[in-house]
CSV table of C-alpha atoms and ligand atoms in Angstrom, one decimal:
chain,number,residue,atom,x,y,z
X,1,MET,CA,91.2,-58.5,84.0
X,2,ILE,CA,87.8,-59.3,82.7
X,3,PRO,CA,87.0,-57.6,79.4
X,4,VAL,CA,84.1,-55.1,79.7
X,5,ARG,CA,81.2,-55.3,77.1
X,6,ASP,CA,82.7,-54.6,73.6
X,7,ASP,CA,80.5,-51.6,73.1
X,8,LEU,CA,81.5,-50.0,76.4
X,9,ARG,CA,85.3,-50.2,75.7
X,10,VAL,CA,85.3,-46.9,73.8
X,11,LEU,CA,83.2,-45.0,76.3
X,12,GLU,CA,84.6,-42.7,79.0
X,13,GLY,CA,82.7,-41.9,82.2
X,14,TYR,CA,81.3,-38.5,83.2
X,15,HIS,CA,84.0,-36.0,84.1
X,16,SER,CA,83.5,-32.8,86.1
X,17,PRO,CA,86.7,-32.1,88.1
X,18,GLN,CA,85.9,-31.3,91.8
X,19,VAL,CA,88.7,-28.9,92.8
X,20,ASP,CA,88.9,-27.3,96.2
X,21,VAL,CA,88.4,-23.5,95.5
X,22,ASP,CA,86.9,-20.5,97.2
X,23,VAL,CA,84.4,-19.8,94.5
X,24,ARG,CA,82.8,-22.9,92.9
X,25,LEU,CA,80.8,-22.0,89.8
X,26,ASN,CA,81.1,-25.2,87.8
X,27,THR,CA,78.2,-27.6,88.4
X,28,ASN,CA,75.1,-25.5,88.3
X,29,GLU,CA,74.0,-26.2,91.8
X,30,SER,CA,72.2,-23.6,94.0
X,31,PRO,CA,74.7,-21.4,95.7
X,32,LEU,CA,72.5,-21.3,98.8
X,33,PRO,CA,71.6,-24.1,101.2
X,34,PRO,CA,67.9,-24.9,101.8
X,35,PRO,CA,66.1,-22.9,104.5
X,36,ASP,CA,66.8,-23.9,108.1
X,37,ALA,CA,63.1,-24.6,108.6
X,38,PHE,CA,63.4,-27.3,105.8
X,39,ARG,CA,66.3,-29.0,107.6
X,40,ASP,CA,64.4,-28.9,111.0
X,41,ALA,CA,61.2,-30.2,109.5
X,42,LEU,CA,63.0,-33.0,107.6
X,43,ALA,CA,64.9,-34.0,110.8
X,44,ALA,CA,61.6,-34.3,112.7
X,45,GLU,CA,60.1,-36.4,109.9
X,46,LEU,CA,63.1,-38.7,109.7
X,47,SER,CA,62.9,-39.5,113.4
X,48,ARG,CA,59.5,-41.2,112.6
X,49,VAL,CA,60.7,-43.4,109.8
X,50,GLU,CA,60.2,-47.1,110.3
X,51,TRP,CA,63.7,-48.1,109.4
X,52,HIS,CA,63.2,-51.8,109.5
X,53,ARG,CA,60.6,-51.7,106.7
X,54,TYR,CA,61.0,-51.2,103.0
X,55,PRO,CA,59.8,-47.7,101.8
X,56,ASP,CA,56.5,-47.1,100.0
X,57,ARG,CA,57.3,-48.7,96.7
X,58,ALA,CA,55.0,-46.4,94.8
X,59,ALA,CA,56.3,-43.2,96.5
X,60,THR,CA,52.6,-42.3,96.9
X,61,ARG,CA,52.9,-39.2,99.1
X,62,LEU,CA,55.8,-37.8,97.1
X,63,ARG,CA,54.1,-38.3,93.8
X,64,GLU,CA,51.0,-36.7,95.1
X,65,ALA,CA,52.9,-33.7,96.3
X,66,ILE,CA,54.7,-33.3,93.0
X,67,ALA,CA,51.5,-33.8,91.1
X,68,ASP,CA,49.7,-31.2,93.3
X,69,TRP,CA,52.4,-28.6,92.7
X,70,HIS,CA,52.2,-29.1,88.9
X,71,GLY,CA,48.4,-29.5,88.7
X,72,VAL,CA,48.5,-33.0,87.2
X,73,ASP,CA,47.3,-36.4,88.3
X,74,PRO,CA,49.8,-38.5,90.5
X,75,SER,CA,49.5,-41.3,87.9
X,76,MET,CA,51.4,-39.0,85.5
X,77,VAL,CA,54.5,-38.7,87.9
X,78,PHE,CA,57.5,-40.9,88.0
X,79,ALA,CA,60.3,-40.2,90.6
X,80,ALA,CA,63.8,-41.6,90.8
X,81,ASN,CA,67.3,-40.9,92.2
X,82,GLY,CA,68.1,-37.7,90.3
X,83,SER,CA,66.8,-36.9,86.9
X,84,ASN,CA,69.7,-38.9,85.5
X,85,GLU,CA,68.1,-42.0,86.8
X,86,VAL,CA,64.8,-40.9,85.3
X,87,LEU,CA,66.6,-40.6,82.0
X,88,GLN,CA,68.2,-44.0,82.3
X,89,THR,CA,64.9,-45.6,83.1
X,90,ILE,CA,63.3,-43.9,80.1
X,91,LEU,CA,66.1,-45.2,77.9
X,92,LEU,CA,65.9,-48.7,79.3
X,93,ALA,CA,62.2,-48.8,78.6
X,94,TYR,CA,62.1,-47.2,75.1
X,95,ALA,CA,65.6,-47.4,73.7
X,96,GLY,CA,68.2,-50.1,74.4
X,97,ALA,CA,69.8,-52.5,71.9
X,98,GLY,CA,68.7,-52.1,68.3
X,99,ARG,CA,67.0,-48.8,68.9
X,100,ARG,CA,68.0,-45.2,68.0
X,101,VAL,CA,68.2,-42.1,70.3
X,102,ALA,CA,68.5,-38.6,68.8
X,103,THR,CA,70.2,-35.6,70.3
X,104,PHE,CA,70.9,-32.1,69.0
X,105,GLU,CA,74.5,-31.2,69.8
X,106,PRO,CA,75.9,-29.5,71.7
X,107,THR,CA,73.6,-30.5,74.6
X,108,TYR,CA,73.7,-32.4,77.9
X,109,GLN,CA,76.3,-35.1,77.5
X,110,MET,CA,74.5,-37.7,79.6
X,111,HIS,CA,71.7,-38.2,77.1
X,112,ALA,CA,74.1,-39.7,74.6
X,113,GLN,CA,76.2,-41.4,77.3
X,114,ILE,CA,73.3,-43.2,79.0
X,115,ALA,CA,71.8,-44.1,75.6
X,116,ARG,CA,75.1,-45.8,74.6
X,117,VAL,CA,75.5,-47.5,78.0
X,118,VAL,CA,72.0,-49.1,77.5
X,119,GLY,CA,73.1,-50.3,74.1
X,120,SER,CA,71.3,-47.8,71.8
X,121,GLU,CA,72.6,-46.2,68.7
X,122,VAL,CA,73.0,-42.4,69.1
X,123,VAL,CA,72.1,-40.1,66.2
X,124,GLU,CA,73.6,-36.7,66.7
X,125,GLY,CA,71.8,-33.8,65.0
X,126,GLU,CA,73.7,-30.5,64.7
X,127,ARG,CA,72.7,-27.1,66.0
X,128,ASN,CA,73.5,-23.8,64.2
X,129,ALA,CA,76.7,-22.0,65.0
X,130,ASP,CA,74.7,-19.8,67.5
X,131,PHE,CA,73.4,-23.0,69.1
X,132,THR,CA,69.8,-22.5,68.0
X,133,LEU,CA,68.1,-25.4,66.3
X,134,ASP,CA,67.1,-25.3,62.6
X,135,PRO,CA,63.7,-27.1,62.0
X,136,ALA,CA,65.2,-28.4,58.7
X,137,GLU,CA,67.8,-30.3,60.8
X,138,MET,CA,65.1,-31.8,63.0
X,139,ARG,CA,63.2,-32.9,59.9
X,140,ARG,CA,66.4,-34.5,58.5
X,141,VAL,CA,67.3,-36.4,61.6
X,142,VAL,CA,63.7,-37.7,62.0
X,143,ALA,CA,63.4,-38.6,58.3
X,144,ASP,CA,66.8,-40.3,58.1
X,145,HIS,CA,66.8,-42.2,61.4
X,146,ASP,CA,63.3,-42.4,62.8
X,147,PRO,CA,64.5,-42.3,66.4
X,148,HIS,CA,62.7,-44.2,69.1
X,149,VAL,CA,63.6,-41.4,71.6
X,150,THR,CA,64.5,-37.8,70.8
X,151,PHE,CA,65.9,-35.3,73.4
X,152,LEU,CA,65.4,-31.6,73.6
X,153,THR,CA,66.9,-29.8,76.6
X,154,SER,CA,65.3,-26.6,77.5
X,155,PRO,CA,66.9,-24.5,78.7
X,156,ASN,CA,69.8,-26.3,77.0
X,157,ASN,CA,72.9,-27.3,78.9
X,158,PRO,CA,75.7,-26.0,78.4
X,159,THR,CA,74.3,-23.2,76.1
X,160,GLY,CA,71.5,-21.9,78.3
X,161,LEU,CA,69.2,-21.3,75.3
X,162,VAL,CA,65.5,-21.8,75.8
X,163,GLU,CA,63.9,-23.9,73.1
X,164,PRO,CA,60.9,-22.1,71.6
X,165,ALA,CA,57.6,-23.8,72.1
X,166,GLU,CA,57.2,-24.1,68.2
X,167,ARG,CA,60.3,-26.2,68.1
X,168,VAL,CA,58.9,-28.8,70.6
X,169,THR,CA,55.5,-28.9,68.8
X,170,GLU,CA,57.2,-29.3,65.4
X,171,LEU,CA,59.2,-32.1,66.7
X,172,LEU,CA,56.1,-33.8,68.1
X,173,ASP,CA,54.4,-33.5,64.7
X,174,LEU,CA,57.4,-35.1,63.0
X,175,ALA,CA,58.5,-37.8,65.4
X,176,ASN,CA,57.0,-41.3,65.7
X,177,GLY,CA,59.0,-42.0,68.9
X,178,LEU,CA,59.1,-40.5,72.4
X,179,VAL,CA,60.1,-36.9,72.8
X,180,VAL,CA,61.8,-36.1,76.1
X,181,ALA,CA,62.0,-32.4,77.1
X,182,ASP,CA,64.8,-32.3,79.7
X,183,GLU,CA,63.8,-29.3,81.9
X,184,ALA,CA,66.4,-29.5,84.6
X,185,TYR,CA,66.5,-25.6,84.5
X,186,ALA,CA,63.0,-24.7,83.5
X,187,GLN,CA,62.2,-22.8,86.6
X,188,PHE,CA,64.8,-20.2,85.5
X,189,ALA,CA,63.1,-19.8,82.1
X,190,ASP,CA,59.8,-18.2,81.1
X,191,TRP,CA,58.3,-21.2,79.3
X,192,THR,CA,57.8,-24.9,80.0
X,193,ALA,CA,56.7,-27.9,77.9
X,194,LEU,CA,54.5,-29.0,80.7
X,195,GLU,CA,51.6,-27.1,79.0
X,196,LEU,CA,51.9,-29.4,76.0
X,197,LEU,CA,51.4,-32.6,77.9
X,198,ASP,CA,48.5,-34.8,76.7
X,199,GLU,CA,47.6,-38.4,77.2
X,200,GLN,CA,47.6,-38.9,73.4
X,201,ARG,CA,51.0,-37.3,72.8
X,202,PRO,CA,54.3,-39.1,73.2
X,203,LEU,CA,55.8,-36.1,75.2
X,204,VAL,CA,57.4,-36.3,78.6
X,205,VAL,CA,59.1,-33.6,80.7
X,206,THR,CA,61.9,-34.3,83.2
X,207,ARG,CA,62.8,-32.2,86.2
X,208,THR,CA,65.2,-32.3,89.1
X,209,PHE,CA,65.5,-31.1,92.7
X,210,SER,CA,69.2,-30.7,92.2
X,211,LYS,CA,69.4,-27.3,90.6
X,212,THR,CA,66.6,-25.0,91.7
X,213,TRP,CA,65.8,-26.7,95.0
X,214,SER,CA,69.2,-26.4,96.8
X,215,MET,CA,69.0,-30.2,97.0
X,216,ALA,CA,71.8,-31.6,94.8
X,217,GLY,CA,72.9,-33.7,97.8
X,218,VAL,CA,69.6,-35.5,97.9
X,219,ARG,CA,69.6,-37.0,94.3
X,220,LEU,CA,65.9,-36.7,93.5
X,221,GLY,CA,64.4,-36.1,90.1
X,222,TYR,CA,61.1,-36.9,88.3
X,223,ALA,CA,59.3,-37.1,85.0
X,224,ILE,CA,55.8,-36.0,84.2
X,225,GLY,CA,54.1,-37.6,81.2
X,226,PRO,CA,51.1,-39.7,80.0
X,227,THR,CA,49.9,-42.4,82.4
X,228,TRP,CA,50.9,-45.2,79.9
X,229,PHE,CA,54.5,-43.8,80.0
X,230,VAL,CA,54.6,-44.0,83.8
X,231,ASP,CA,53.2,-47.5,83.7
X,232,ASP,CA,56.0,-48.5,81.3
X,233,LEU,CA,58.7,-47.1,83.5
X,234,GLU,CA,57.4,-49.1,86.5
X,235,LYS,CA,58.2,-52.3,84.5
X,236,VAL,CA,61.8,-51.3,84.3
X,237,VAL,CA,62.7,-49.7,87.6
X,238,LEU,CA,64.2,-51.7,90.5
X,239,PRO,CA,61.8,-52.4,93.4
X,240,TYR,CA,62.0,-49.9,96.2
X,241,HIS,CA,64.5,-47.8,94.2
X,242,LEU,CA,63.5,-44.6,96.1
X,243,ASP,CA,64.5,-44.8,99.8
X,244,ALA,CA,62.3,-43.5,102.6
X,245,MET,CA,64.6,-40.5,103.4
X,246,LYS,CA,64.5,-39.3,99.8
X,247,GLN,CA,60.7,-39.5,99.6
X,248,LEU,CA,60.4,-37.5,102.8
X,249,ALA,CA,63.0,-34.9,101.6
X,250,GLY,CA,60.9,-34.3,98.5
X,251,CYS,CA,57.6,-34.0,100.4
X,252,VAL,CA,59.1,-31.6,102.9
X,253,ALA,CA,60.8,-29.5,100.2
X,254,LEU,CA,57.4,-29.0,98.5
X,255,ARG,CA,56.2,-27.2,101.7
X,256,PHE,CA,58.8,-24.5,100.9
X,257,VAL,CA,57.8,-23.5,97.4
X,258,ASP,CA,57.9,-19.8,98.3
X,259,ASP,CA,61.5,-20.0,99.5
X,260,MET,CA,62.5,-21.9,96.4
X,261,ASN,CA,60.8,-19.2,94.2
X,262,ASP,CA,62.7,-16.5,96.1
X,263,ARG,CA,66.0,-18.3,95.3
X,264,VAL,CA,65.0,-18.6,91.7
X,265,ARG,CA,64.2,-14.8,91.5
X,266,LEU,CA,67.6,-14.0,93.1
X,267,ILE,CA,69.5,-16.2,90.6
X,268,VAL,CA,67.6,-14.8,87.6
X,269,SER,CA,68.3,-11.2,88.6
X,270,GLU,CA,72.0,-12.1,89.3
X,271,ARG,CA,72.1,-13.9,85.9
X,272,GLU,CA,70.9,-10.7,84.2
X,273,ARG,CA,73.4,-8.6,86.1
X,274,LEU,CA,76.3,-11.0,85.1
X,275,ALA,CA,75.2,-11.1,81.5
X,276,ALA,CA,75.1,-7.3,81.3
X,277,ALA,CA,78.5,-6.9,82.8
X,278,MET,CA,80.0,-9.7,80.6
X,279,ALA,CA,78.6,-8.0,77.5
X,280,THR,CA,81.0,-5.1,78.1
X,281,LEU,CA,84.0,-7.4,77.9
X,282,PRO,CA,85.7,-8.9,74.9
X,283,ILE,CA,83.6,-12.1,75.0
X,284,ASP,CA,80.7,-13.6,73.1
X,285,VAL,CA,77.8,-14.4,75.6
X,286,THR,CA,75.0,-16.8,74.8
X,287,PRO,CA,71.6,-15.6,76.0
X,288,SER,CA,70.6,-17.8,79.0
X,289,GLY,CA,67.3,-18.9,80.5
X,290,ALA,CA,69.1,-21.0,83.1
X,291,ASN,CA,71.3,-20.5,86.2
X,292,PHE,CA,74.5,-20.5,84.2
X,293,ILE,CA,76.0,-18.6,81.2
X,294,LEU,CA,78.1,-19.9,78.3
X,295,PHE,CA,80.7,-17.5,77.1
X,296,ARG,CA,83.6,-17.4,74.7
X,297,PRO,CA,86.5,-15.0,75.2
X,298,THR,CA,87.5,-13.5,71.9
X,299,THR,CA,91.0,-12.2,72.7
X,300,ILE,CA,92.5,-15.0,74.9
X,301,ALA,CA,92.0,-18.8,74.5
X,302,GLY,CA,89.2,-20.1,76.7
X,303,ARG,CA,91.4,-22.7,78.4
X,304,GLU,CA,93.8,-19.9,79.4
X,305,VAL,CA,91.0,-17.8,80.9
X,306,TRP,CA,89.9,-20.9,82.8
X,307,GLN,CA,93.3,-21.4,84.3
X,308,HIS,CA,93.7,-17.7,85.2
X,309,LEU,CA,90.3,-17.9,87.0
X,310,LEU,CA,91.5,-21.0,88.8
X,311,ASP,CA,94.7,-19.2,89.9
X,312,ARG,CA,92.3,-16.7,91.6
X,313,SER,CA,90.5,-19.7,93.3
X,314,ILE,CA,87.4,-19.4,91.0
X,315,LEU,CA,86.3,-22.6,89.3
X,316,VAL,CA,84.1,-22.5,86.2
X,317,ARG,CA,83.3,-25.3,83.7
X,318,ASP,CA,85.9,-25.7,81.0
X,319,CYS,CA,84.0,-26.6,77.8
X,320,SER,CA,86.7,-25.3,75.6
X,321,GLY,CA,87.9,-28.8,74.5
X,322,TRP,CA,84.4,-30.2,73.9
X,323,PRO,CA,83.2,-30.8,70.4
X,324,ARG,CA,81.5,-27.7,68.8
X,325,LEU,CA,82.4,-25.5,71.9
X,326,ASN,CA,85.9,-24.3,71.1
X,327,ASP,CA,87.1,-21.8,73.6
X,328,CYS,CA,83.8,-21.8,75.5
X,329,LEU,CA,83.5,-21.7,79.3
X,330,ARG,CA,80.4,-22.0,81.4
X,331,VAL,CA,79.8,-20.1,84.6
X,332,THR,CA,77.2,-21.0,87.2
X,333,VAL,CA,75.3,-18.0,88.7
X,334,GLY,CA,76.4,-17.9,92.3
X,335,THR,CA,75.7,-15.6,95.3
X,336,PRO,CA,76.1,-11.8,94.6
X,337,GLY,CA,79.6,-12.0,96.3
X,338,GLU,CA,80.7,-15.0,94.2
X,339,ASN,CA,79.5,-13.3,91.0
X,340,ASP,CA,81.4,-10.1,91.9
X,341,ALA,CA,84.6,-12.2,92.5
X,342,PHE,CA,84.1,-13.8,89.1
X,343,LEU,CA,83.5,-10.5,87.3
X,344,THR,CA,86.5,-8.9,88.9
X,345,GLY,CA,88.7,-11.8,88.0
X,346,LEU,CA,87.4,-11.9,84.5
X,347,LYS,CA,88.0,-8.2,83.9
X,348,GLU,CA,91.5,-8.4,85.2
X,349,ILE,CA,92.3,-11.3,82.9
X,350,LEU,CA,90.8,-9.8,79.8
X,351,GLU,CA,91.8,-6.1,80.1
D,1,LIG,C1,72.1,-31.4,85.9
D,1,LIG,C2,71.3,-31.9,84.8
D,1,LIG,C3,70.6,-33.1,85.0
D,1,LIG,C4,70.8,-34.0,86.2
D,1,LIG,O1,70.1,-33.8,87.2
D,1,LIG,P1,70.1,-34.8,88.5
D,1,LIG,O2,68.7,-34.7,88.9
D,1,LIG,O3,71.1,-34.2,89.4
D,1,LIG,O4,70.5,-36.2,88.0
D,1,LIG,C5,69.7,-33.5,84.0
D,1,LIG,N1,69.6,-32.8,82.9
D,1,LIG,C6,70.3,-31.7,82.6
D,1,LIG,C7,70.2,-30.9,81.4
D,1,LIG,C8,71.2,-31.2,83.6
D,1,LIG,O5,72.0,-30.1,83.4
């Protein structure tokens, strides 16, 4: 056996068990497939691909389409294979060995994970017991560690809480380094940091097609930020990293914005229905601006509730063993039928 890099030996990979169940509510995907018209349009486009040629290295049409949708210039858009690859590229460019990356825990585990893999030191700030972020803690982290990159996830995963706009602007005032607003779930919330973007400000926003767009299978994500930021990422990313199929899938998807918005509205109304029903049960529910809900049963251990749900062929995310999330479970909002099955199971277990 060849020894792996010393600093990687203590790391574990990303774990999200994929169990075969009837009701899968564990990975925050869309419960609905994309519209048939999307599939047909994409199939027609794919038949015209010049397969013997490398794809457009600058992903020009895709970046134009994304920019158009958000009302920004294409030179402010960087696209990659899922927003995880966007995050990795950001950390390769601005973090890496000898640099510090700050997170506020609990939050999306991949921020710290990717930061460590690229050799950075991770500084973990702490959230309050209700998972909100105290500005004093932000000041402490920035003053003590002067991070090169600081992450805020809004809505946060796995808590679902939306970060108030003041929190992001306060952090921008404090920080010398880059501030990354991970907005994988922003379309389910009522606020986005996109409105704060400015060429003079070290703020970038990351988004994904995985959650809202019914396109987790495609692996497509992007960042919007100042043009100097996009230029920096181009120095790091592999040539032709975005294949021709993916560029087309993104372009075609953006012709179906109305269908996507319909799906978002359905999920948000189902989320509110779930949250209201869950509030009548012996559980603590964290208010969510995303397509999932974090909850903590108060009468039975979280892990036990997870197992009883699984016995009913309902899979939710078991966060009960994660640091700072004792007894917590996270349920993805599914179709109305899936949500009914979850609620029925949960009631039986807790009553
Ligand atoms: C799911 C998720 C991502 C990953 O998105 P991909 O585009 O599928 O790589 C990024 N950030 C957060 C907070 C997520 O929950």
